[in-house]
CSV table of C-alpha atoms in Angstrom, one decimal:
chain,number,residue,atom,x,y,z
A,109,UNK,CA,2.9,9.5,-8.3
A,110,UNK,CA,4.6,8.5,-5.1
A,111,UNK,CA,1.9,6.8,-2.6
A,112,UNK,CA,1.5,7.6,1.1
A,113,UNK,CA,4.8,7.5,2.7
A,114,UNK,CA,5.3,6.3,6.4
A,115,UNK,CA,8.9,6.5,8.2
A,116,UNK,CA,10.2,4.2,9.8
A,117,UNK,CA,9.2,1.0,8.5
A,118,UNK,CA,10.3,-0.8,11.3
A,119,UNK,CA,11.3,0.2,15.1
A,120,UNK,CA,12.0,-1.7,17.8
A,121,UNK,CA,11.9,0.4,21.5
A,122,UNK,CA,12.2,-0.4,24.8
A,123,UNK,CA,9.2,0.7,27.0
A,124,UNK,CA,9.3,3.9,28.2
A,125,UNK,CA,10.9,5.2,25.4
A,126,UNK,CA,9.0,7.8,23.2
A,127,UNK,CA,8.2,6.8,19.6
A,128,UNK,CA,7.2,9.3,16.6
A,129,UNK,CA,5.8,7.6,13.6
A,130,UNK,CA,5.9,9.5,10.6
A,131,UNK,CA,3.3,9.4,7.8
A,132,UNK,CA,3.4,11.8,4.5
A,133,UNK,CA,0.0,12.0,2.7
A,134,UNK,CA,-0.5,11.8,-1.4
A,135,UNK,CA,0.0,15.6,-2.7
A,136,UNK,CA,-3.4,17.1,-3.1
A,137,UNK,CA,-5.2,14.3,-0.5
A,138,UNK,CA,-7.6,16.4,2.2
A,139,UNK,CA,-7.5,13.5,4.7
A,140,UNK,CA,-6.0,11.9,6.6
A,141,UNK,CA,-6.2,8.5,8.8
A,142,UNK,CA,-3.9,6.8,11.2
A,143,UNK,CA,-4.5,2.9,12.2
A,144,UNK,CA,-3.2,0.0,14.4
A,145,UNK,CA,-3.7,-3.3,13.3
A,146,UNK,CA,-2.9,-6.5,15.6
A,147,UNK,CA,-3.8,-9.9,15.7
A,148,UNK,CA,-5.9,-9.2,19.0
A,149,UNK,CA,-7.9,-6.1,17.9
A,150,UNK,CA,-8.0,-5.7,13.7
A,151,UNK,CA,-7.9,-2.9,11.7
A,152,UNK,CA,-8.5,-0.2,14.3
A,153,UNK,CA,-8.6,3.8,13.5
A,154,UNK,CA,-6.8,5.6,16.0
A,155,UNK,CA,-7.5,9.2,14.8
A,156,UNK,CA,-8.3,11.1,11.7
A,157,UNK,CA,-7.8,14.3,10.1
A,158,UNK,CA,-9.8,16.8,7.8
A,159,UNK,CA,-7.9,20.2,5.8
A,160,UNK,CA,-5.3,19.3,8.9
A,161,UNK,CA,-7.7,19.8,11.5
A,162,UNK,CA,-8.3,16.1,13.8
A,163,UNK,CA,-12.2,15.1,13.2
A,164,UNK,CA,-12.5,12.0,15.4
A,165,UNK,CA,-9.6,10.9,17.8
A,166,UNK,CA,-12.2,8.5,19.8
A,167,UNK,CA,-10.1,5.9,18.5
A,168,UNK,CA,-6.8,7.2,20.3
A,169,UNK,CA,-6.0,4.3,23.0
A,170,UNK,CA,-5.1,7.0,26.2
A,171,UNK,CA,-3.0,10.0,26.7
A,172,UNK,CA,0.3,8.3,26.0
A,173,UNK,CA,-0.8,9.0,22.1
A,174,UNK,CA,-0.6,12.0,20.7
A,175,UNK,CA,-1.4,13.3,16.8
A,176,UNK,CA,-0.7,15.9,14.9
A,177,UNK,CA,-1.2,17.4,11.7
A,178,UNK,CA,0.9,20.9,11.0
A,179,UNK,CA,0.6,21.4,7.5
A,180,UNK,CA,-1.0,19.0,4.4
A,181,UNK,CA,1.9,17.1,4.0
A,182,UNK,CA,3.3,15.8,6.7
A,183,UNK,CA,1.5,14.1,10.2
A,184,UNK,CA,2.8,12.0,13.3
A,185,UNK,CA,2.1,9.7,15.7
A,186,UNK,CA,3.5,9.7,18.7
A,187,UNK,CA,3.4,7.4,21.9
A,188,UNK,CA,5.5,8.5,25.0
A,189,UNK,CA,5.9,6.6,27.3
A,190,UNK,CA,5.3,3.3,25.1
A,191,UNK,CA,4.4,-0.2,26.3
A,192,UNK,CA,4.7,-3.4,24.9
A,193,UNK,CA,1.1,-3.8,24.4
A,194,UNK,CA,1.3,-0.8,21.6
A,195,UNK,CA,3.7,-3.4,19.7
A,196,UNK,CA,1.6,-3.5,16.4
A,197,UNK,CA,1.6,-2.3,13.2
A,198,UNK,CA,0.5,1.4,12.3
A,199,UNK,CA,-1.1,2.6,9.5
A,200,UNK,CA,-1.3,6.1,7.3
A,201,UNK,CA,-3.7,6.5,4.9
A,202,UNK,CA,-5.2,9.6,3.3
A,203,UNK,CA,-8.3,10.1,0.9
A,204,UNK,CA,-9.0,13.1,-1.0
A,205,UNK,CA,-12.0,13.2,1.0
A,206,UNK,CA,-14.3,14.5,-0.6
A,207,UNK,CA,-17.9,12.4,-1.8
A,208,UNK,CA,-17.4,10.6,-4.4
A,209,UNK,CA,-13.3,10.5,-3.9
A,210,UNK,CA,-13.0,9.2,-0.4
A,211,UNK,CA,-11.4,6.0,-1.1
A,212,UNK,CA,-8.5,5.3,1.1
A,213,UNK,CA,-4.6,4.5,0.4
A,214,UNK,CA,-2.9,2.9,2.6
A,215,UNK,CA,1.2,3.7,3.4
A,216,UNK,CA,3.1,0.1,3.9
A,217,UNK,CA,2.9,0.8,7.7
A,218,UNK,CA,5.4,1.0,10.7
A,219,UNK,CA,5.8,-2.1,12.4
A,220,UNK,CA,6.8,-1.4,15.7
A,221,UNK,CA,7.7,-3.6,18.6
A,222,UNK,CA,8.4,-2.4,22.1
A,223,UNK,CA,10.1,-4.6,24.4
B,227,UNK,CA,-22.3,-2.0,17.9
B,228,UNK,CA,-20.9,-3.8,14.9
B,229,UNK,CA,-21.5,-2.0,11.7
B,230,UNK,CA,-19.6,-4.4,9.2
B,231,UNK,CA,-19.6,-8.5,9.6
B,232,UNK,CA,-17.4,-10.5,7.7
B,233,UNK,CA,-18.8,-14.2,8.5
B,234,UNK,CA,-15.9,-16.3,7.1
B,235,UNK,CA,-12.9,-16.2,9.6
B,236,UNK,CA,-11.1,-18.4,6.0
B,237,UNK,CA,-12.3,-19.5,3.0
B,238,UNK,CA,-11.0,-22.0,0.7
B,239,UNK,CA,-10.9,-22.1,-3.3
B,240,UNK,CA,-9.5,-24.0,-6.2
B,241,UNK,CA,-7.3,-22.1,-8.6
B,242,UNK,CA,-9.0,-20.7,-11.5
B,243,UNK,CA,-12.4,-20.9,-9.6
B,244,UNK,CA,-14.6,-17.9,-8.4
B,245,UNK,CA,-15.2,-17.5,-5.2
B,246,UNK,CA,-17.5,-15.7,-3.0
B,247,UNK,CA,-16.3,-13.3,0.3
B,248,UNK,CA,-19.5,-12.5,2.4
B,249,UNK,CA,-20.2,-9.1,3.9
B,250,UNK,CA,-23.2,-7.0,5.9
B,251,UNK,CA,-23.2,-3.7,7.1
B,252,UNK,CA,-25.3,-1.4,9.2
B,253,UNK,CA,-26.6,2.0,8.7
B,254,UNK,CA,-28.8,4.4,8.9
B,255,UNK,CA,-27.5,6.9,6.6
B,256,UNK,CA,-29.4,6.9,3.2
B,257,UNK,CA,-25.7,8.5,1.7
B,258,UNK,CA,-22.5,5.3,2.2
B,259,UNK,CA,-19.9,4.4,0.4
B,260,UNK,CA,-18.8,0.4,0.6
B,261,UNK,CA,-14.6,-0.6,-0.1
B,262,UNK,CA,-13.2,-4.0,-0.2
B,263,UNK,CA,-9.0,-4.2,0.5
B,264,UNK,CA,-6.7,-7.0,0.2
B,265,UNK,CA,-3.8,-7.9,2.6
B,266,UNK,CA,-1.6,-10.3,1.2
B,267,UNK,CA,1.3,-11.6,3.5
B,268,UNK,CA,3.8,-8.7,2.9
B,269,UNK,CA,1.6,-6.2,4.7
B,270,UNK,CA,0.1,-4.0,2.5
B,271,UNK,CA,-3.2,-2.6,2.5
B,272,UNK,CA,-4.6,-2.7,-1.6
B,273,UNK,CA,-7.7,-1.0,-2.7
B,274,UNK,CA,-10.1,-3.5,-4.7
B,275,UNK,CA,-13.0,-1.8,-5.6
B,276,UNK,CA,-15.8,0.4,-4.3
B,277,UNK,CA,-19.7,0.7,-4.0
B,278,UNK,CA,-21.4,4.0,-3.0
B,279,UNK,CA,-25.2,3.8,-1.8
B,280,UNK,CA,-26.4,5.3,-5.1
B,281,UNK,CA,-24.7,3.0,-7.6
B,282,UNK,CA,-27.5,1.1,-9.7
B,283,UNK,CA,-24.7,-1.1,-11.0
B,284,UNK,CA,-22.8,-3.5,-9.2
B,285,UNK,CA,-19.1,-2.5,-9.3
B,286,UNK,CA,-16.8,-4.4,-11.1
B,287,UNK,CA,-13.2,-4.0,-11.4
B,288,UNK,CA,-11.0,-6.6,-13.6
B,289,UNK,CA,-11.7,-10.1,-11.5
B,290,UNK,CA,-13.3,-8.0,-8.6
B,291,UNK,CA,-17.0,-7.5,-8.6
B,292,UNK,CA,-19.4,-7.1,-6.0
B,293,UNK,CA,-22.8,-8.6,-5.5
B,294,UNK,CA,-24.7,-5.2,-3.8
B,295,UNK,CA,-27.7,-5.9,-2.2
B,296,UNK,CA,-29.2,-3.1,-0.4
B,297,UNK,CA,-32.3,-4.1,1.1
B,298,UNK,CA,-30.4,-7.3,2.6
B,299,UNK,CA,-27.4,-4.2,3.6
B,300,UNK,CA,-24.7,-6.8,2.0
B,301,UNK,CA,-22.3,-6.7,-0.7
B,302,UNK,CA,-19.8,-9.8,-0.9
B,303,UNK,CA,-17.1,-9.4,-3.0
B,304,UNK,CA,-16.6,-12.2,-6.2
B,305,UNK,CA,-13.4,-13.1,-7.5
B,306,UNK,CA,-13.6,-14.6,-10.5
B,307,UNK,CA,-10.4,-17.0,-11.9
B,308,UNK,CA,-8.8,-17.3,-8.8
B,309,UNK,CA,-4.7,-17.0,-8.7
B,310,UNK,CA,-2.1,-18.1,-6.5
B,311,UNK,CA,-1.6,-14.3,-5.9
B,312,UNK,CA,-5.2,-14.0,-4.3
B,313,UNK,CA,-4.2,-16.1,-1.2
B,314,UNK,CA,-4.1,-13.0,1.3
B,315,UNK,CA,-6.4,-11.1,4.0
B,316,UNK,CA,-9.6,-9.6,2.3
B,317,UNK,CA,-11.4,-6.8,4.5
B,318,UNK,CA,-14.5,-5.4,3.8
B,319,UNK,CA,-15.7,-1.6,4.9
B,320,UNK,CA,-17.8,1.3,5.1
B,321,UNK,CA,-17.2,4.9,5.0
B,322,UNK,CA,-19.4,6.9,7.2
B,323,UNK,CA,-20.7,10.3,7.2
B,324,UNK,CA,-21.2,12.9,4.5
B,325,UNK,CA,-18.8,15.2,5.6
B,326,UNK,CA,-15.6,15.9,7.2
B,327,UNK,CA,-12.9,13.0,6.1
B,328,UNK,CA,-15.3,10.6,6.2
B,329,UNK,CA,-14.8,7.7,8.6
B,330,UNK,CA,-14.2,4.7,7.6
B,331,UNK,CA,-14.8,1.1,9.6
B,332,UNK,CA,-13.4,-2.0,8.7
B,333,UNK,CA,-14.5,-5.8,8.7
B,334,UNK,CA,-12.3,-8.3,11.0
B,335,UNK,CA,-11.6,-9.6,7.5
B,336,UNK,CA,-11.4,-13.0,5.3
B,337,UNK,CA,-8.7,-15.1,5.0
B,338,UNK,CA,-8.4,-16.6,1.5
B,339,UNK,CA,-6.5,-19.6,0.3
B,340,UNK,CA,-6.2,-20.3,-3.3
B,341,UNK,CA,-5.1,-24.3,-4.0
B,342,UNK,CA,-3.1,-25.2,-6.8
């Protein structure tokens, strides 16, 4: 079974420029999670998703992100305008979310650097 | 407040040795669920192994096991044997909530090194 996918791996913006991240969820997975890790801050969750529907976006850093979810397969991230302090590498994970299967799997990530 | 501590910032250990990786948590719920990931250089975030609340047992999971202690709210993950291949990020972390997704909140993490 193909694991979480996450598009691109790598992209490197100037600021101002907007950036979508891309993250497809394992087939049959009910949630799903979006992260930024950097050396400053750690593992940090950004915003997560239940049946599609955002839960908790308390984690989102301001306005210039934006999540969504339109159907169970497919999510984004975006950031317009970015910065080079959102230089950092993003996570996608999903869970089947439900007690009991609500371990999480992780997509290889999207490193992105904006200059 | 932070829920999950990971004490060691790096930890040392001889090849073929076990070695310990120290984590406490903080909670209220009675109802938790407890995950250890590994982060070797390339990036990648690996599932280890898992603890819910309920578990009598400790988890174990090939060379992965955990010591669970409830009442002290810590469960440090052993690796027995230690490879080469260990040498990478280990982060500890809890899943919140009953319902909903459930929120998960991760450790600042452990380096490991594993010495030939």
């Amino acid at each position: 079974d193909a694991g979480v996918i996450q598009s691109p791996r790598h992209e490197v913006t100037e600021m101002g420029q907007e950036v979508t991240l891309r993250c497809k969820p394992i087939s049959g997975h009910n949630s799903l999670f979006w992260y930024r890790q950097t050396m400053m801050r750690g593992l940090e969750l950004l915003i997560y998703f239940n049946n599609n529907v955002p839960i908790d976006d308390s984690g989102m850093p301001e306005d210039r992100f934006s999540a969504k979810m339109p159907n169970a397969s497919f999510s984004t991230l975006k950031i317009q305008p970015s910065e080079p302090r959102d230089s950092a590498v993003y996570f996608c994970a999903s869970s089947p979310g439900v007690l009991g299967g609500e371990t999480q799997y992780f997509g290889p990530g999207t490193r992105l650097l904006v200059l | 407040a932070q829920k999950i501590t990971q004490t060691q910032p790096g930890m040392f250990v001889q090849e073929k040795e076990a070695v310990t990786l120290d984590c406490t948590y903080d909670t209220s719920d009675q109802s938790y669920g407890l995950f250890w990931y590994k982060q070797p250089s390339s990036g990648e975030m690996i599932f280890l192994i898992y603890q819910g609340s309920y578990d009598e047992q400790n988890a174990t999971e090939g060379r992965y096991s955990l010591n669970f202690q409830k009442a002290r709210k810590s469960t440090n993950l052993v690796i027995s044997a230690s490879q080469l291949g260990d040498s990478a990020m280990y982060f500890c972390a809890m899943r919140e909530g009953n319902t909903g997704g459930f929120k998960t909140i991760f450790g600042a993490g452990t380096r490991l090194f594993v010495k030939a």
